[in-house]
Coordinates of C-alpha atoms in Angstrom, one line a residue:
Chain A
X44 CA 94.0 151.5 191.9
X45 CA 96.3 149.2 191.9
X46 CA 97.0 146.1 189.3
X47 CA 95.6 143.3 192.0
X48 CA 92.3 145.0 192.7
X49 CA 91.8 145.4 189.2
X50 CA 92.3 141.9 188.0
X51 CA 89.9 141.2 191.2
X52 CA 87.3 143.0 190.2
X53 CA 87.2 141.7 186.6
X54 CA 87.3 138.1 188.5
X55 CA 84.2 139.1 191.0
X56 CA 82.3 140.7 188.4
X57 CA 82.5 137.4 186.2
X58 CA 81.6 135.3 188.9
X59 CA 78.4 137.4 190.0
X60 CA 77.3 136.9 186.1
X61 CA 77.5 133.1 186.5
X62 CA 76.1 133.5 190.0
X63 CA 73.5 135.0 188.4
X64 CA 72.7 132.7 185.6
X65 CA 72.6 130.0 188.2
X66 CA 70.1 132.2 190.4
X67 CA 67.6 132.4 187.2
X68 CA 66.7 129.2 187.4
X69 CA 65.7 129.2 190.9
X70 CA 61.9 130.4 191.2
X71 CA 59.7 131.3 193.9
X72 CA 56.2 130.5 192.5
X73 CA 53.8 133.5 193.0
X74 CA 50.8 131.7 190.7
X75 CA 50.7 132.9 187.3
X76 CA 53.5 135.3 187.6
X77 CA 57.0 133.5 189.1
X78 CA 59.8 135.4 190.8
X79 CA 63.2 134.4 189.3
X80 CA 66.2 134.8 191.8
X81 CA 67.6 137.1 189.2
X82 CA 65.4 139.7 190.0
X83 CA 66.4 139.8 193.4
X84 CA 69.8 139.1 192.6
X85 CA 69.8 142.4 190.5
X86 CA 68.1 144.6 192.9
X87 CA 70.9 143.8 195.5
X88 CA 73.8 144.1 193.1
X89 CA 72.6 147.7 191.9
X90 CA 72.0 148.6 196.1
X91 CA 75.1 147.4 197.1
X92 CA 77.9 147.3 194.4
X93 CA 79.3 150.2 192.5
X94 CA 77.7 150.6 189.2
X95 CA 81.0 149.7 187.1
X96 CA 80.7 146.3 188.9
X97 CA 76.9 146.0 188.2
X98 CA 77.4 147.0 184.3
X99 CA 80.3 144.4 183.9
X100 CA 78.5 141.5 185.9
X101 CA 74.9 142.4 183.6
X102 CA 77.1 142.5 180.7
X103 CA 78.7 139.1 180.9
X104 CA 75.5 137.2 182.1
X105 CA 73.8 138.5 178.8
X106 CA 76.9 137.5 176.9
X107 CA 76.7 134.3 178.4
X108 CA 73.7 134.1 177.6
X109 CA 74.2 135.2 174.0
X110 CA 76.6 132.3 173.2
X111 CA 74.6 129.8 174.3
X112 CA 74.9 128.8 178.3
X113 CA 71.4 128.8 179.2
X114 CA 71.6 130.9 182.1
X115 CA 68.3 133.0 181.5
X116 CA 65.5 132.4 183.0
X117 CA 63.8 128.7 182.1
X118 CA 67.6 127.4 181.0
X119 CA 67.2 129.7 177.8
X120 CA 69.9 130.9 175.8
X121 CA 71.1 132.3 172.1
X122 CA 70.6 134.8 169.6
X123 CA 66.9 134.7 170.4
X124 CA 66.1 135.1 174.1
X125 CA 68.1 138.9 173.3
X126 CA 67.2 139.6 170.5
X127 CA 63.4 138.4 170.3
X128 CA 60.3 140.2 171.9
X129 CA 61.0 139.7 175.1
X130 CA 65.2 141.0 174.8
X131 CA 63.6 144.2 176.2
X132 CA 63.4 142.8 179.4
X133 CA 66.7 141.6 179.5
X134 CA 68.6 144.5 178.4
X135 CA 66.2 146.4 181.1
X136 CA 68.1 144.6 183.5
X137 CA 71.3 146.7 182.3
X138 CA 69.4 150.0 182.3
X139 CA 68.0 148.8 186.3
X140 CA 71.8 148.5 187.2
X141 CA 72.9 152.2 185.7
X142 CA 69.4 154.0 186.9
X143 CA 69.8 152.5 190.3
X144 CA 73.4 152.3 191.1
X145 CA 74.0 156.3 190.0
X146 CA 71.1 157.2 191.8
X147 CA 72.5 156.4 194.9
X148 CA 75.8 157.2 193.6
X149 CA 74.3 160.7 193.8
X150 CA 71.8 160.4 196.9
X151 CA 73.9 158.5 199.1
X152 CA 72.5 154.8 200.3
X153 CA 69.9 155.9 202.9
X154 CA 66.3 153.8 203.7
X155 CA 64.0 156.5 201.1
X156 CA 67.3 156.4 198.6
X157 CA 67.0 152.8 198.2
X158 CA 63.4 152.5 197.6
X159 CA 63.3 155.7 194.6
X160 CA 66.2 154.1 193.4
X161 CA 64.7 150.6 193.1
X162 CA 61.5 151.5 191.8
X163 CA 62.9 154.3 189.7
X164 CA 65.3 151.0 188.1
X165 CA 62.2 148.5 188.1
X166 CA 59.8 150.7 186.3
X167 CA 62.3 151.6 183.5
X168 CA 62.8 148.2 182.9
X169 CA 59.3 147.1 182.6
X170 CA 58.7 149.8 180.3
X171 CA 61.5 149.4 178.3
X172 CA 60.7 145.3 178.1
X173 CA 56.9 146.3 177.1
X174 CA 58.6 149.2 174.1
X175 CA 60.3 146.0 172.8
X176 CA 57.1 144.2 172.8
X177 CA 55.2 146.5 171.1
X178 CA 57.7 147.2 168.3
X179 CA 57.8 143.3 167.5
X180 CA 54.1 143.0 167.7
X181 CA 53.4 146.1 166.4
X182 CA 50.8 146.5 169.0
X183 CA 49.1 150.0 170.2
X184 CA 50.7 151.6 173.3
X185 CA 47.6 150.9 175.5
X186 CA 47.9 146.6 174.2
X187 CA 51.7 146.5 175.4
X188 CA 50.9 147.7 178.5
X189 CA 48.5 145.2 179.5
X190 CA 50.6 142.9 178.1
X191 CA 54.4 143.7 179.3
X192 CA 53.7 145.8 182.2
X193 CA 50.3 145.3 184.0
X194 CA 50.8 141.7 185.3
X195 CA 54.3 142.7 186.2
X196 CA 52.9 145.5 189.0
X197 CA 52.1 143.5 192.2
X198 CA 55.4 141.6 191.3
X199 CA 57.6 144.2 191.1
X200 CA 56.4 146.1 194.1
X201 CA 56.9 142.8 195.9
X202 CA 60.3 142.5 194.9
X203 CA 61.5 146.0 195.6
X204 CA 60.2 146.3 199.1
X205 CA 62.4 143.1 199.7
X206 CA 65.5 144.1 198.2
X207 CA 65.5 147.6 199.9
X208 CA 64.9 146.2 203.0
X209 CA 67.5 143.4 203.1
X210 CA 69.9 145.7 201.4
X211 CA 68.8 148.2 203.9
X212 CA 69.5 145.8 207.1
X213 CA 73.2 144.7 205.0
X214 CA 73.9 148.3 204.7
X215 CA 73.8 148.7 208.9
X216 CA 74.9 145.2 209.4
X217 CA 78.3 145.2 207.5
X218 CA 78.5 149.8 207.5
X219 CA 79.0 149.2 203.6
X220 CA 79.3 153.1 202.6
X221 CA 77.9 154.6 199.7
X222 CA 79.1 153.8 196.6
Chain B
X97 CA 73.0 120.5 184.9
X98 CA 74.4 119.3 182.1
X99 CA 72.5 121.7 180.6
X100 CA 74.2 124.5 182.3
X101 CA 77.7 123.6 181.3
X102 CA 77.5 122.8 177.5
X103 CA 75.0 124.6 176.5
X104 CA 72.7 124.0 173.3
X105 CA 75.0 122.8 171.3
X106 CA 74.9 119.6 168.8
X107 CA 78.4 118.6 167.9
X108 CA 78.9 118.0 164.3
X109 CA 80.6 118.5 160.8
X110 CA 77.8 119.9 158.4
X111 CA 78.7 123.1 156.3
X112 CA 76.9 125.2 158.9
X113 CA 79.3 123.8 161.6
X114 CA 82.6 124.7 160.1
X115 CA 81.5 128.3 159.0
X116 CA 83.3 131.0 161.1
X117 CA 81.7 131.6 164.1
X118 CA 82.3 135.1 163.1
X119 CA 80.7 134.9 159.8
X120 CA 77.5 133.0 161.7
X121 CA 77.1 135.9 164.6
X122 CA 77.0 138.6 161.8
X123 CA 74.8 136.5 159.2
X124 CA 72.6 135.7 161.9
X125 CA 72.0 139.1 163.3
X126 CA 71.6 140.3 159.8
X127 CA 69.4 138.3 159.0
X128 CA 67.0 139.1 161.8
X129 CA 67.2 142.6 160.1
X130 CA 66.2 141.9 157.1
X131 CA 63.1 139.8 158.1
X132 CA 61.5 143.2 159.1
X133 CA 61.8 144.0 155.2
X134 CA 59.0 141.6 154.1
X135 CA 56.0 142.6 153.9
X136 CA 54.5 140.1 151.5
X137 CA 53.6 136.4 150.9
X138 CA 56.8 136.2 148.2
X139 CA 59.1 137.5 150.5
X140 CA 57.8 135.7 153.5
X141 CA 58.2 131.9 151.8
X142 CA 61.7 133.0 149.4
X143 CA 62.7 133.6 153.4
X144 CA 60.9 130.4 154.8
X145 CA 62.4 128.5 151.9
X146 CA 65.9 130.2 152.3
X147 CA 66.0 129.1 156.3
X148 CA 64.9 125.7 155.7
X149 CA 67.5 125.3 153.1
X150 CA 70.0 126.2 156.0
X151 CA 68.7 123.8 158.7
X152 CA 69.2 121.1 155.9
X153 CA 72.4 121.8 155.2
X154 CA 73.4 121.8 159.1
X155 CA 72.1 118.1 159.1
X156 CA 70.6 118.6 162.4
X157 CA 66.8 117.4 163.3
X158 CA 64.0 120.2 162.6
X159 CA 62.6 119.0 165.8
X160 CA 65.4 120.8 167.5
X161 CA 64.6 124.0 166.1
X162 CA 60.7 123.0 166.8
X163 CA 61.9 122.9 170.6
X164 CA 62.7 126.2 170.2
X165 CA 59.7 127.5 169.8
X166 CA 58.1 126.0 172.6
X167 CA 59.2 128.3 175.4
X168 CA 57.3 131.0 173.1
X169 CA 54.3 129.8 172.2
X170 CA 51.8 131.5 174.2
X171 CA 53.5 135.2 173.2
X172 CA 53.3 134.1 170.0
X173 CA 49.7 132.6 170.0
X174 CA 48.7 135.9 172.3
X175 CA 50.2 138.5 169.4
X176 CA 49.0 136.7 166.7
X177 CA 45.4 136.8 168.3
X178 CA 45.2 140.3 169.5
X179 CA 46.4 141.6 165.9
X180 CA 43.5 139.1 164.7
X181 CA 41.2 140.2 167.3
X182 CA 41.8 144.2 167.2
X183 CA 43.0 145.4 163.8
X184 CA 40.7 146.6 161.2
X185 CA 40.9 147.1 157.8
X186 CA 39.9 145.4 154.2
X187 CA 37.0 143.0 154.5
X188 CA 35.2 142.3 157.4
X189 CA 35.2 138.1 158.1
X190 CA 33.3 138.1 161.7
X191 CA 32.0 141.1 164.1
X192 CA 31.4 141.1 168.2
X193 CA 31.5 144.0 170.2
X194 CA 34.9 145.2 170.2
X195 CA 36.3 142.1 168.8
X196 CA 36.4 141.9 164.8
X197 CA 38.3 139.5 162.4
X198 CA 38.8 141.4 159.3
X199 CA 40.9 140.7 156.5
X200 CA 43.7 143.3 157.0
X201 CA 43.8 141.3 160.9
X202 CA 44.3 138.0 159.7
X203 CA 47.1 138.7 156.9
X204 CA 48.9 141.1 159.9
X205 CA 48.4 137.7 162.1
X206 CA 49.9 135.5 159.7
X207 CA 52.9 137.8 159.0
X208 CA 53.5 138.1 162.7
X209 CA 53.4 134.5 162.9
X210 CA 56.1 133.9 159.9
X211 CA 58.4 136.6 161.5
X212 CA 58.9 134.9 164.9
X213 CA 59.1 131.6 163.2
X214 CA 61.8 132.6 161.1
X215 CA 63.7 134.4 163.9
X216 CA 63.5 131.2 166.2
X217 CA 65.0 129.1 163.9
X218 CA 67.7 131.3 162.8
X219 CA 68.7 131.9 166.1
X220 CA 68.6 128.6 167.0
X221 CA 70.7 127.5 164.3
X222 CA 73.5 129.6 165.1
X223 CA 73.5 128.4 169.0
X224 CA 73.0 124.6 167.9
X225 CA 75.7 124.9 165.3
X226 CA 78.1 126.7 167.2
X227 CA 80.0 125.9 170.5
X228 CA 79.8 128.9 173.6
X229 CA 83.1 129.0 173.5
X230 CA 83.8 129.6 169.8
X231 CA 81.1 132.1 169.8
X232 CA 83.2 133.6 172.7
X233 CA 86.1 134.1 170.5
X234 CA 84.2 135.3 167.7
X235 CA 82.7 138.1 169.8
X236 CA 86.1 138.8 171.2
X237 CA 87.6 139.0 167.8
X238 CA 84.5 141.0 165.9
X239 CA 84.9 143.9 169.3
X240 CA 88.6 144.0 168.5
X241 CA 88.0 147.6 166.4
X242 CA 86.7 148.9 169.2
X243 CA 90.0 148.8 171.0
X244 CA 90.9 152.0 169.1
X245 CA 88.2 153.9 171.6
X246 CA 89.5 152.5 174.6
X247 CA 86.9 149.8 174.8
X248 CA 87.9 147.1 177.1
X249 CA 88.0 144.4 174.9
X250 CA 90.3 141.6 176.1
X251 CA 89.1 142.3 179.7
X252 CA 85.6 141.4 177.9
X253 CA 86.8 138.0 177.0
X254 CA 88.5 137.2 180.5
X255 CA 85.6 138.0 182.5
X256 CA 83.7 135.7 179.7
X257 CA 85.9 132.9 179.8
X258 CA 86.2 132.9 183.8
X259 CA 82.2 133.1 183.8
X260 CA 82.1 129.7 181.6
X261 CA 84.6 127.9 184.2
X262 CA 82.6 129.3 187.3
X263 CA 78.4 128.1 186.0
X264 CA 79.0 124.4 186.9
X265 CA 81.2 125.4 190.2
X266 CA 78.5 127.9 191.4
X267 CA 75.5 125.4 190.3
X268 CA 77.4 122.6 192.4
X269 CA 78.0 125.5 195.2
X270 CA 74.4 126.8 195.1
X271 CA 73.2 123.1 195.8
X272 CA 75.5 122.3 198.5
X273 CA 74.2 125.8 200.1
X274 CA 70.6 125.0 199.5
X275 CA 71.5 121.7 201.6
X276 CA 73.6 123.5 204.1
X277 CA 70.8 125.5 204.9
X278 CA 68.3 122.5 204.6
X279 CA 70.1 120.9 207.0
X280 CA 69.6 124.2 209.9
X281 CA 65.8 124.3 209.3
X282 CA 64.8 126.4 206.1
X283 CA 62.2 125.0 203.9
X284 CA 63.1 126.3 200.3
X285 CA 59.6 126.9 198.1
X286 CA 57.0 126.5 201.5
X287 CA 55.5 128.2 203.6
X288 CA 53.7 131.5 202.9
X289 CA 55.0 133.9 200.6
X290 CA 56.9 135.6 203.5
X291 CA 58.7 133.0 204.6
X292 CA 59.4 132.0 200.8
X293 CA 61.0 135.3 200.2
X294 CA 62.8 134.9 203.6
X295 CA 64.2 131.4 203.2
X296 CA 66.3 133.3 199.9
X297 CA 68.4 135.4 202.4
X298 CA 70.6 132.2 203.6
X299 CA 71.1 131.0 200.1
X300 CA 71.9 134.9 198.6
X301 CA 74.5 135.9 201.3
X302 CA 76.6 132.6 201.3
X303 CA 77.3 132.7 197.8
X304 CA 78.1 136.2 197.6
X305 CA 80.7 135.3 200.8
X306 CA 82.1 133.1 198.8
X307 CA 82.2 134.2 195.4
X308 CA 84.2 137.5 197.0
X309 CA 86.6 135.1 198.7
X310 CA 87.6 133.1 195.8
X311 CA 87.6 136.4 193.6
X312 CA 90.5 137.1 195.8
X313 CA 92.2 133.8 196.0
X314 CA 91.9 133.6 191.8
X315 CA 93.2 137.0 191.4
X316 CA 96.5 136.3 193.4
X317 CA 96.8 132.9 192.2
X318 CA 97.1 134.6 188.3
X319 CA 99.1 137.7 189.2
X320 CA 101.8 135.1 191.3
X321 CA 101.8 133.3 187.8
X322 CA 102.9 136.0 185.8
X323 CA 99.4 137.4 184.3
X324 CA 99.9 141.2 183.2
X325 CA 96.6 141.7 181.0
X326 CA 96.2 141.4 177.7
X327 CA 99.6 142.8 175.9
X328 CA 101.3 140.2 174.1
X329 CA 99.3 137.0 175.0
X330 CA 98.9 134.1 172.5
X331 CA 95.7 132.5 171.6
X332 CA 95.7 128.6 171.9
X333 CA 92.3 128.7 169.3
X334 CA 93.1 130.8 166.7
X335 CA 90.1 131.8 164.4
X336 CA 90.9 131.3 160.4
X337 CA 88.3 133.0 157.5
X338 CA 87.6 130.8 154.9
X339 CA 86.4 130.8 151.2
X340 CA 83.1 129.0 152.6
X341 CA 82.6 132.3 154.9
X342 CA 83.1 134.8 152.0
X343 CA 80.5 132.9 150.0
X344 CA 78.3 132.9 152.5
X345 CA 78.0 136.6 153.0
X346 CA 77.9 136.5 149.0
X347 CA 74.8 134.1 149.6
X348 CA 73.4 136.3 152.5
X349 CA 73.9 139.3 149.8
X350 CA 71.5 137.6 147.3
X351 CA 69.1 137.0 149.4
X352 CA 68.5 140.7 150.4
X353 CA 68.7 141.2 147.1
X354 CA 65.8 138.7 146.1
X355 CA 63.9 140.3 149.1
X356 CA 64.4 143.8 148.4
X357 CA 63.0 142.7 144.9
X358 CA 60.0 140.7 145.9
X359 CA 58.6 143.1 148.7
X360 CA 55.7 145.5 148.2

């Protein structure tokens, strides 16, 4: 690889973080539950970029976020929205971009690859948001679910049946190979 | 927007602002540690006391740090509740069905309650006393061990310092998209959920476009000035340690002791 497209992929990797912290504030109300951009945004980026891309650009959002740009969702920022009982769900968004993007690193980028993939990435972030829940609260296993994964469901199924499907029709639209 | 581009924090010249940034991102994290070690109503006020005592001496207005626990309230009203609600234990106060407030609850509650305060306002402190981009260096400088393992650390701190210029640019670009497509028909946030979820597709793909192309123009426009990585650059901000930093790990050091101490 040579210098150029290295420095280039440093430089698009840092500007999908702050695309991304711009995309968390934009929300598609859905009643009790909103739908952040983000989630979308992150879907897409583990479907359609190579998984040292989506590792660096999660990376520096959540560093961004750590020294105070308020780029998570709601214009929070800091020590806190990482570290606090709901960090799980941020740092899930890391583990969504390494399940996902060496799944179909493996399995190639076909229709049923993409939706495994996605929901494989979705439900080990919920479940690792609702483990940081219950350690802070110190609630039983059977609380945290109803808590930091139940109301989360319809959502998440939502969301992943839209990003495979758009990633699906960008995959045949611009022949983007797998990763 | 403002918002976007400064961040949280409050300019000033208290004792907490001209601590290291370094010394702040350790303590800070530390000290979130050792919160989990009380366990008792000594511990839990030397603690209270101990915070409060630092968001004096950074001279800047509690109700900052009460704005910070605004976004929270409800997980912290829910937990609090449920351990109230659902834990047994000790003497029983009040009985109903499943739901019981006994006296181990209510102590559990209140704990729970002093943990997350504490935690907010720590965390706050260090992003209200500390400028993004001098926590940026700090983090730069405290991964700088890791080099030894290969760990890209200075690529770390470009990609950092290139995200900071790029919020405000992509906020402005997002708008100016969102009006773009405005302009050809979409309705952003009507219509049924279908249509919602559609109207995201003209927004998404533009600024992906364009944060490839100017990836590419940025990337030649460095190389064509000479950039070669991270061997041998100078640092215009140069981070120096202080007494004031030594003392107050010394202070830090103390306090775990005092905690250690008072605990159960």
């Amino acid at each position: 690889m040579g210098k150029n497209n290295r420095l280039k992929q440093l430089i698009i990797a840092a500007e999908l973080a702050a695309v991304m912290g711009v995309l968390s504030q934009l929300i598609i109300p859905l009643g009790p539950i909103p739908l952040t951009l983000q989630t979308i945004f992150i879907g897409l980026l583990a479907s359609l970029r190579p998984v040292g891309e989506g590792i660096k650009t999660v990376g520096i959002y959540l560093l961004l976020g750590l020294i105070g740009i308020p780029v998570f969702a709601g214009f929070h920022s800091g020590l806190l929205s990482l570290i606090g009982p709901t960090g799980g769900y941020l740092f899930g968004f890391l583990i969504y971009v390494i399940v996902t993007g060496l799944f179909l690193k493996w399995c190639g980028n076909g229709r049923w690859q993409l939706y495994v993939a996605n929901l494989l990435g979705a439900s080990v972030q919920l479940l690792l948001g609702a483990a940081c829940l219950m350690i802070y609260q110190q609630t039983t296993i059977q609380q945290a679910f109803l808590i930091g994964v139940l109301p989360f469901i319809f959502v998440g199924i939502l969301k992943v049946v839209f990003v495979c499907e758009l990633a699906c029709y960008l995959i045949r639209r611009y022949e983007i190979k797998a990763l | 927007m403002n918002k976007l581009i400064l961040g949280r924090y409050i300019a000033g010249d208290s004792l907490i602002h001209r601590l290291d940034p370094r010394a702040k991102l350790v303590l800070s994290f530390y000290f979130v540690g050792i919160i989990f070690m009380a366990n008792n109503w000594q511990s839990f006020s030397m603690l209270l006391i101990f915070t409060l005592g630092c968001i004096l001496a950074s001279k800047i207005s509690l109700s900052f740090f009460l704005k910070g626990v605004r976004p929270l309230i409800w997980l912290i009203i829910f937990t609090v509740a449920l351990q109230m609600l659902f834990s047994s234990g000790g003497q029983m106060y009040w009985h109903w069905g499943i739901f019981k407030i006994s006296e181990f609850g209510v102590t559990n509650g209140l704990y729970i309650f002093c943990r997350f305060i504490l935690i907010i306002f720590m965390s706050t402190l260090l992003t209200l006393s500390t400028a993004p981009l001098q926590l940026a260096d700090a983090i730069e400088s405290l991964l700088k061990p890791l080099k030894a393992i290969k760990f890209p650390v200075y690529e770390i701190a470009l990609m950092l310092s290139i995200a900071l210029r790029f919020v405000p640019t992509l906020m402005d670009e997002t708008a100016k998209i969102m009006n773009a497509q405005r302009a050809r028909g979409v309705n952003f946030g009507q219509g049924s959920l279908i249509k919602q979820m559609q109207s995201i597709i003209p927004l998404l793909i533009p600024l992906f476009v364009s944060s490839f192309n100017r990836a590419e123009d940025l990337a030649i426009a460095m190389e064509s000035r000479g950039y070669q990585g991270g061997e041998g650059r100078t640092k215009y901000r140069v981070l120096k340690w202080q007494t004031t930093d030594t003392m107050a790990f010394v202070l830090f050091a103390v306090v775990t002791v005092a905690l250690v101490y008072l605990k159960n």
